[in-house]
mmCIF file of C-alpha atoms in Angstrom:
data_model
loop_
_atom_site.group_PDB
_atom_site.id
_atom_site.type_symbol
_atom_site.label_atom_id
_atom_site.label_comp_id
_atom_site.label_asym_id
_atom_site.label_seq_id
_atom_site.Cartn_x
_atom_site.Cartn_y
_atom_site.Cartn_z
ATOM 1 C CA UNK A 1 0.000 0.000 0.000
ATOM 2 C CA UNK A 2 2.255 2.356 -1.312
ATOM 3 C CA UNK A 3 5.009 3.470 1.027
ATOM 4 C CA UNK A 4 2.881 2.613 4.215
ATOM 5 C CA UNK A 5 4.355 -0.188 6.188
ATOM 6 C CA UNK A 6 2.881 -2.381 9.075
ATOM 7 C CA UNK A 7 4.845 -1.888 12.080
ATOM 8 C CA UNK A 8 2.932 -4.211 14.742
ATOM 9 C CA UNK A 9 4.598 -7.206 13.831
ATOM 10 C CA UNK A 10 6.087 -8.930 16.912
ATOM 11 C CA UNK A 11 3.588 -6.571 19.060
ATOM 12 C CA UNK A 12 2.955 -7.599 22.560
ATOM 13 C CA UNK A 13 -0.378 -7.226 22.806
ATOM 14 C CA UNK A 14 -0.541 -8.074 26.025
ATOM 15 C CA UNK A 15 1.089 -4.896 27.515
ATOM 16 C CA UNK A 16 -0.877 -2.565 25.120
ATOM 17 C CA UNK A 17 -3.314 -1.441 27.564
ATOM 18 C CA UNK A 18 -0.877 -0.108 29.846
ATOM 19 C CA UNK A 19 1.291 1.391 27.198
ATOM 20 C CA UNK A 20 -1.290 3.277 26.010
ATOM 21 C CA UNK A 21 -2.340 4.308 29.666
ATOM 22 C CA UNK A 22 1.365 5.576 30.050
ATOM 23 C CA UNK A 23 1.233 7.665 27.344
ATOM 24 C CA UNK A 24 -1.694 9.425 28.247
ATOM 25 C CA UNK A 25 -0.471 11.506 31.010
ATOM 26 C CA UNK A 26 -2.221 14.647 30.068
ATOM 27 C CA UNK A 27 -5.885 13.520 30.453
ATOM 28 C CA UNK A 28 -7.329 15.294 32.863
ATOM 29 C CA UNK A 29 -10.661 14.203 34.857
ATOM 30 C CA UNK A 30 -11.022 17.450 36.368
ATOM 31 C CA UNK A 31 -10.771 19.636 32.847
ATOM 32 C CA UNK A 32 -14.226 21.641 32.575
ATOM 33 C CA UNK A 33 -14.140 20.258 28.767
ATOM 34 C CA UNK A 34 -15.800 17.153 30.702
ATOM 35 C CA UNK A 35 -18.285 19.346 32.790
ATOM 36 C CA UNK A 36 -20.988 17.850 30.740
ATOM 37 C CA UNK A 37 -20.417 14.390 32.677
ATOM 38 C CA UNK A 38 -21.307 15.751 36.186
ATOM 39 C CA UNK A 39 -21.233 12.599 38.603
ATOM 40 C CA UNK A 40 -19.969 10.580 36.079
ATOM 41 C CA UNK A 41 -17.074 11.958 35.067
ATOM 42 C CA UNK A 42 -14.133 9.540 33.604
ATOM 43 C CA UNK A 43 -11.191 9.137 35.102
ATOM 44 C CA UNK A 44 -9.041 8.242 32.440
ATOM 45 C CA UNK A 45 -8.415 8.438 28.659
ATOM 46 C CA UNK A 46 -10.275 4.825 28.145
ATOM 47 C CA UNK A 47 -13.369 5.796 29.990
ATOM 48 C CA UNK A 48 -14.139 8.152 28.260
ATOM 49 C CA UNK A 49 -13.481 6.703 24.885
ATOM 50 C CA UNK A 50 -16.025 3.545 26.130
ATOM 51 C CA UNK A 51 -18.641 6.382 27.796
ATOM 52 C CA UNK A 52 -18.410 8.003 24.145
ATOM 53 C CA UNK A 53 -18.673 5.078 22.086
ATOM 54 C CA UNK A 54 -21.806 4.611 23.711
ATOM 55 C CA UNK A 55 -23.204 8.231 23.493
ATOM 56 C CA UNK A 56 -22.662 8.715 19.909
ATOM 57 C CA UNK A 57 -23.365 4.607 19.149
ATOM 58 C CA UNK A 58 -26.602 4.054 16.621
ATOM 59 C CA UNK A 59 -28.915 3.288 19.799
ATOM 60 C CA UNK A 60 -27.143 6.816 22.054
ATOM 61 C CA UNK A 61 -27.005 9.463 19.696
ATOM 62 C CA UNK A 62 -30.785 10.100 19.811
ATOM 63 C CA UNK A 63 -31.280 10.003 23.436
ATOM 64 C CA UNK A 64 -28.174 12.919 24.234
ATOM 65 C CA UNK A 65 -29.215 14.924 26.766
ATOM 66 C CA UNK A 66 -26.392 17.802 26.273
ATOM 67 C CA UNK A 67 -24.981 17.021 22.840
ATOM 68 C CA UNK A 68 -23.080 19.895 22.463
ATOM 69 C CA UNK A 69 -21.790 18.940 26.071
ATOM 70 C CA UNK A 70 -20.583 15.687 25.014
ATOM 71 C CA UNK A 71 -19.407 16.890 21.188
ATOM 72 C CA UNK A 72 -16.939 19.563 24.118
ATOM 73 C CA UNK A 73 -15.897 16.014 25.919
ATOM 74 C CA UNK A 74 -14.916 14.209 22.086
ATOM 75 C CA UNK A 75 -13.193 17.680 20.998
ATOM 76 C CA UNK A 76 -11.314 17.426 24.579
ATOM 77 C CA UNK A 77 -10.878 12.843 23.959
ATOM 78 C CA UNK A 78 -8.961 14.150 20.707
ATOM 79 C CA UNK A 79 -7.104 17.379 21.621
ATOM 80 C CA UNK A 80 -6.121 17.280 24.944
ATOM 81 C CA UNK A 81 -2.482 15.881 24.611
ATOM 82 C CA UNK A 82 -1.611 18.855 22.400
ATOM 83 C CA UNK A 83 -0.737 21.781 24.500
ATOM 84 C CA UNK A 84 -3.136 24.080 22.500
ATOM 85 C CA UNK A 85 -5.862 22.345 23.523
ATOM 86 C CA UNK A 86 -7.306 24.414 26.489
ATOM 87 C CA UNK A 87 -6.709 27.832 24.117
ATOM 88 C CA UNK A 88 -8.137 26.251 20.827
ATOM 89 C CA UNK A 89 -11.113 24.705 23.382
ATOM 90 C CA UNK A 90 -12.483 27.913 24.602
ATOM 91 C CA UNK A 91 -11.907 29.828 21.578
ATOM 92 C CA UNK A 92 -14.296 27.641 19.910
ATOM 93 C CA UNK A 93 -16.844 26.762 22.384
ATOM 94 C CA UNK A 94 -16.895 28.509 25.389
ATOM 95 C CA UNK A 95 -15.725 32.437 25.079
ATOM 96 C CA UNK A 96 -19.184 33.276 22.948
ATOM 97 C CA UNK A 97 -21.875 31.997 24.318
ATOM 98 C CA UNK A 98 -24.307 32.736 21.272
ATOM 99 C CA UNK A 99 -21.722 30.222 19.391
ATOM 100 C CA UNK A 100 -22.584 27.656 21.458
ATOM 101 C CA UNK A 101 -26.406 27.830 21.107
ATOM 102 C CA UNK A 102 -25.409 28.015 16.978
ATOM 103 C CA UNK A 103 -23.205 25.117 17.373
ATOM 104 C CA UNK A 104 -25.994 23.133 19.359
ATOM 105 C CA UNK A 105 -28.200 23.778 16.870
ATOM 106 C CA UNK A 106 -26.277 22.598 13.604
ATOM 107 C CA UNK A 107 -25.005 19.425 16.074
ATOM 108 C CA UNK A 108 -28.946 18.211 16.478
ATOM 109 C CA UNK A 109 -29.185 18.883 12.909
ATOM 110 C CA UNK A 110 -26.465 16.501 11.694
ATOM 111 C CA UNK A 111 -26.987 14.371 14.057
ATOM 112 C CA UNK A 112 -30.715 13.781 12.102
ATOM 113 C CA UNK A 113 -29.026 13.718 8.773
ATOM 114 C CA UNK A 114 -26.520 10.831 9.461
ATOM 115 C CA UNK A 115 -27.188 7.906 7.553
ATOM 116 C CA UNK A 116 -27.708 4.612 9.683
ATOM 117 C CA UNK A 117 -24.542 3.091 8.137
ATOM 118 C CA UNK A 118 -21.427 4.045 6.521
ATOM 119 C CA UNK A 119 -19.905 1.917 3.006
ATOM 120 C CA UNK A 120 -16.313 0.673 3.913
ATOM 121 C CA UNK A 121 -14.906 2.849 0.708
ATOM 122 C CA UNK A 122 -12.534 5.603 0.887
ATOM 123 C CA UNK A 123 -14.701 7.466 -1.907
ATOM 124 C CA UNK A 124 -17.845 7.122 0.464
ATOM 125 C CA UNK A 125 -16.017 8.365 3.638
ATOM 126 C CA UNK A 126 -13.804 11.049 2.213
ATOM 127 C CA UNK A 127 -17.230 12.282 0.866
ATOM 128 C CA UNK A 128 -18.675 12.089 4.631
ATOM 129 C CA UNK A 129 -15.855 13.525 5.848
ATOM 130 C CA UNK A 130 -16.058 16.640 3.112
ATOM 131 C CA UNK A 131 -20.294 16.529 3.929
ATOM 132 C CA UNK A 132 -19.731 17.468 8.049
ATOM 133 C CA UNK A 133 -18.396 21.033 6.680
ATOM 134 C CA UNK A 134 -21.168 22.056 6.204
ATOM 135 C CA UNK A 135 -22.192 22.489 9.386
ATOM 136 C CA UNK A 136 -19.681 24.406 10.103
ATOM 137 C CA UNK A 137 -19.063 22.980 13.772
ATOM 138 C CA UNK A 138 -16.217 24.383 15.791
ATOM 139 C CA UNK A 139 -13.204 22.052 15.357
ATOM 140 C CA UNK A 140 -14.614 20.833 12.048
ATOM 141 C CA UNK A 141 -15.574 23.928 10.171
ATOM 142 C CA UNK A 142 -12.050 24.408 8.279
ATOM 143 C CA UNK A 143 -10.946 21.359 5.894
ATOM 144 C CA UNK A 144 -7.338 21.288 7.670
ATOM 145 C CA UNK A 145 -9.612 19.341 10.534
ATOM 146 C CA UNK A 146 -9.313 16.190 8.572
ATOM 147 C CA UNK A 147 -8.501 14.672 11.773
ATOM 148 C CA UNK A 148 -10.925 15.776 13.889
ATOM 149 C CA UNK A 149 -13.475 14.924 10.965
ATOM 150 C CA UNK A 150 -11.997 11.391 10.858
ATOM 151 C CA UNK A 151 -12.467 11.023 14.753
ATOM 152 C CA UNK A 152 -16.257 12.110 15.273
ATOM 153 C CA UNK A 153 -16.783 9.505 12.074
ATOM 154 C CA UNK A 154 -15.248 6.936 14.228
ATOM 155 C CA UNK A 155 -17.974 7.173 17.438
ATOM 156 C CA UNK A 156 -20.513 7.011 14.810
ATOM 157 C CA UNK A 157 -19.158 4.475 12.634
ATOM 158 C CA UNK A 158 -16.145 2.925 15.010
ATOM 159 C CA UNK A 159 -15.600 -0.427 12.653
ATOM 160 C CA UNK A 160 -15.321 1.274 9.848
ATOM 161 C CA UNK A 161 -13.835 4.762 9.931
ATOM 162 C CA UNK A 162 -9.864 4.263 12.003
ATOM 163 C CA UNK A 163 -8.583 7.314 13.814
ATOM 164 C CA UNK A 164 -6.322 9.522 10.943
ATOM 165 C CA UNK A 165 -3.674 11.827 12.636
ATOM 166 C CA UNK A 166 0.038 12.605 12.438
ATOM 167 C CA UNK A 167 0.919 9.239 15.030
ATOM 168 C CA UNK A 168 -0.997 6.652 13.044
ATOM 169 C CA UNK A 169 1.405 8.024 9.441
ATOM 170 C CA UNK A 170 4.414 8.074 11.694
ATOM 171 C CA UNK A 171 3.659 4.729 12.772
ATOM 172 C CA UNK A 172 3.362 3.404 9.175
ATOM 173 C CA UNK A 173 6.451 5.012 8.007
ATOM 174 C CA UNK A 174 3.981 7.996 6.021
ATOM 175 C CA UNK A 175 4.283 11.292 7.985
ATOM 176 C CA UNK A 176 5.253 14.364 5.948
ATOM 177 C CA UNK A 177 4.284 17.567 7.221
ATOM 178 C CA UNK A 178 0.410 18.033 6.050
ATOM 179 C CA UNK A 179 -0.051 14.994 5.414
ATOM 180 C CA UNK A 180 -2.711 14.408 7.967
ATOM 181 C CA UNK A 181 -4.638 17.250 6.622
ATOM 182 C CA UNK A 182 -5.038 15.383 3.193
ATOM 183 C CA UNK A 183 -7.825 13.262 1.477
ATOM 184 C CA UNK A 184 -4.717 11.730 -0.589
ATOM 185 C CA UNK A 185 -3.415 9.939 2.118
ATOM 186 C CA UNK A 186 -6.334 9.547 4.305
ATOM 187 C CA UNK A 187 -7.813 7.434 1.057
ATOM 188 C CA UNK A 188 -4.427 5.678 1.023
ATOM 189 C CA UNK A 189 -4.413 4.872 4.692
ATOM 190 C CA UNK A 190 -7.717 3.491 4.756
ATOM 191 C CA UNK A 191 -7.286 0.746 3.019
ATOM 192 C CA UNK A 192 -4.117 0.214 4.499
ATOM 193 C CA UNK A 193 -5.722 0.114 8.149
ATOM 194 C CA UNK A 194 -8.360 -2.074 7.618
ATOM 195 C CA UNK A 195 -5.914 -4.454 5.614
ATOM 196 C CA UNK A 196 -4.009 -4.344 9.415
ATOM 197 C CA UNK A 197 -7.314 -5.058 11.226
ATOM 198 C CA UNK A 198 -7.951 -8.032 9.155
ATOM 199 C CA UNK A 199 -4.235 -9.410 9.350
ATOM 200 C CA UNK A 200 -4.494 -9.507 13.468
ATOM 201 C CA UNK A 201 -8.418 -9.946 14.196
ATOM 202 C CA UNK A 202 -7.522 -13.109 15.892
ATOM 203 C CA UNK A 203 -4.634 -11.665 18.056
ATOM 204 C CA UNK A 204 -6.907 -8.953 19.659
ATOM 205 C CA UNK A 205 -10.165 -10.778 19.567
ATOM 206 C CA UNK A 206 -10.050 -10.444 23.747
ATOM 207 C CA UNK A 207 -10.065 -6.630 23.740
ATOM 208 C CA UNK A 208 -13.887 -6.769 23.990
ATOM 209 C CA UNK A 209 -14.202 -3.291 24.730
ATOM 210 C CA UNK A 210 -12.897 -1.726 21.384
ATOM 211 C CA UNK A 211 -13.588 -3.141 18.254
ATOM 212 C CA UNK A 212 -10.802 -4.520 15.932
ATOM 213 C CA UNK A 213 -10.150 -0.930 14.187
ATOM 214 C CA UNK A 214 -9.699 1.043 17.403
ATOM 215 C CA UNK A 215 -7.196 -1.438 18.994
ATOM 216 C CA UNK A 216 -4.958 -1.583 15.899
ATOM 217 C CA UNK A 217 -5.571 2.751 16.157
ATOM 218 C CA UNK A 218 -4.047 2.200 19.929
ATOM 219 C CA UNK A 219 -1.107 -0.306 18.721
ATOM 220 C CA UNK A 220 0.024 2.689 16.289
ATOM 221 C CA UNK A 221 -0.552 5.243 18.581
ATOM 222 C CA UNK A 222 1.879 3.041 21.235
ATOM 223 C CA UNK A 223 4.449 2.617 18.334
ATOM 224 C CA UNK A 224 4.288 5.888 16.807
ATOM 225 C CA UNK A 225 8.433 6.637 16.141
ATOM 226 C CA UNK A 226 9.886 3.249 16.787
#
C-alpha cells in the first residue's frame, strides 16, 4: 500500500493497555471540557473513549441529553495531549456563548441527517468527511480538521472509519508535514488500516471493549516513532 508499512509485527499485545495508559499523562478528569459528565465523570483516557462510544453509538445518539456537552468532551478525547488544547477549546466553544447555542443547533441537525450506516470505501467516507463542513461545527468547520473529521466519524461508525492523525502516518512510516490534513493519504491509509485489522483480528479478539479498528488505532498510537 504504497510506502505505508505495518509496524505491529512482533507486538505484545498483552502490555498494550498499559502502554497506552502511560502515554496518556495529560488527560485530565477534572478539565471543565468534561463538565458535561457531572457525577460521572471519567477518570481516564479509556473511559471516556467507552462512555463516548456509547453516546454517539446508533442506539445513544438520539437520546443525548447535552450534545453539544458531550461533542466539548470528544473535541477534549482528541485534543487534549496537544498543548493548544485548552486555548483552541475555549476559543471555539466557550468564550461566545451565542456560538454555542449556533453550534448546538447545527449538532442536532447533523446528528438527524446521518445515515444509519457508513460503506467501507474511501470514496464514500472522504465524501462524509467533506459533507460534516457544512455544518460548520467548531473544530470541524475548516478542511485542515481532517482529523478531527476522521475522529467524530469513528464514534458514529467505530468499525469502519480508524482514527487519521500525524501518530498513526508516523507509525506506518507515512508522515510528511500536512499529510494528515489530506484526502490523498487519508484514502491511502484506509485501506491500508483495515488491511491491518484483518491481518491480526484473531490476536486482539479479547479486547472486547474496542472493536478490531480502534485497537490496531491504539497499537500505532503506542508505536508511533519506533
Amino acid at each position: 500500500m504504497g510506502t505505508m508499512r505495518d509496524p505491529l509485527k512482533g507486538f505484545d499485545w498483552c502490555t498494550l493497555y498499559r502502554r497506552y495508559d502511560d502515554q496518556c499523562l495529560r488527560f485530565d478528569p477534572t478539565s471543565v471540557f468534561l463538565s458535561s459528565f457531572e457525577s460521572d465523570r471519567p477518570a481516564t483516557d479509556r473511559t471516556l473513549y467507552y462512555q463516548l462510544l456509547n453516546l454517539f453509538s446508533e442506539g445513544g445518539r438520539t437520546s443525548i441529553i447535552d450534545p453539544l456537552g458531550r461533542y466539548e468532551a470528544l473535541l477534549y478525547w482528541k485534543l487534549y495531549s496537544q498543548r493548544t488544547a485548552p486555548h483552541n477549546l475555549r476559543e471555539w466553544l466557550r468564550k461566545d456563548e451565542s456560538k454555542r447555542t449556533g453550534a448546538k443547533e447545527r449538532l442536532l441537525r447533523l446528528l438527524q441527517e446521518l445515515p444509519i450506516s457508513l460503506e467501507r470505501s474511501p470514496s464514500s467516507i472522504v465524501e462524509r468527511v467533506k459533507w460534516l463542513g457544512k455544518f460548520q461545527l467548531p473544530g470541524m468547520a475548516s478542511p485542515s480538521t481532517l482529523p478531527i473529521r476522521t475522529t467524530f466519524l469513528h464514534f458514529l461508525y467505530p468499525t469502519v472509519v480508524p482514527i487519521f492523525d500525524q501518530m498513526v502516518l508516523k507509525a506506518v512510516g507515512a508522515w510528511a508535514k500536512g499529510a494528515n490534513h489530506k484526502t490523498s493519504v487519508l484514502n491511502e491509509y484506509l485501506p491500508f488500516a483495515w488491511e491491518l485489522a484483518e491481518s491480526y483480528a484473531q490476536r486482539v479478539s479479547s479486547f472486547t471493549k474496542e472493536g478490531t479498528i480502534r485497537v490496531i488505532d491504539m497499537a500505532l498510537w503506542v508505536s508511533r516513532g519506533n
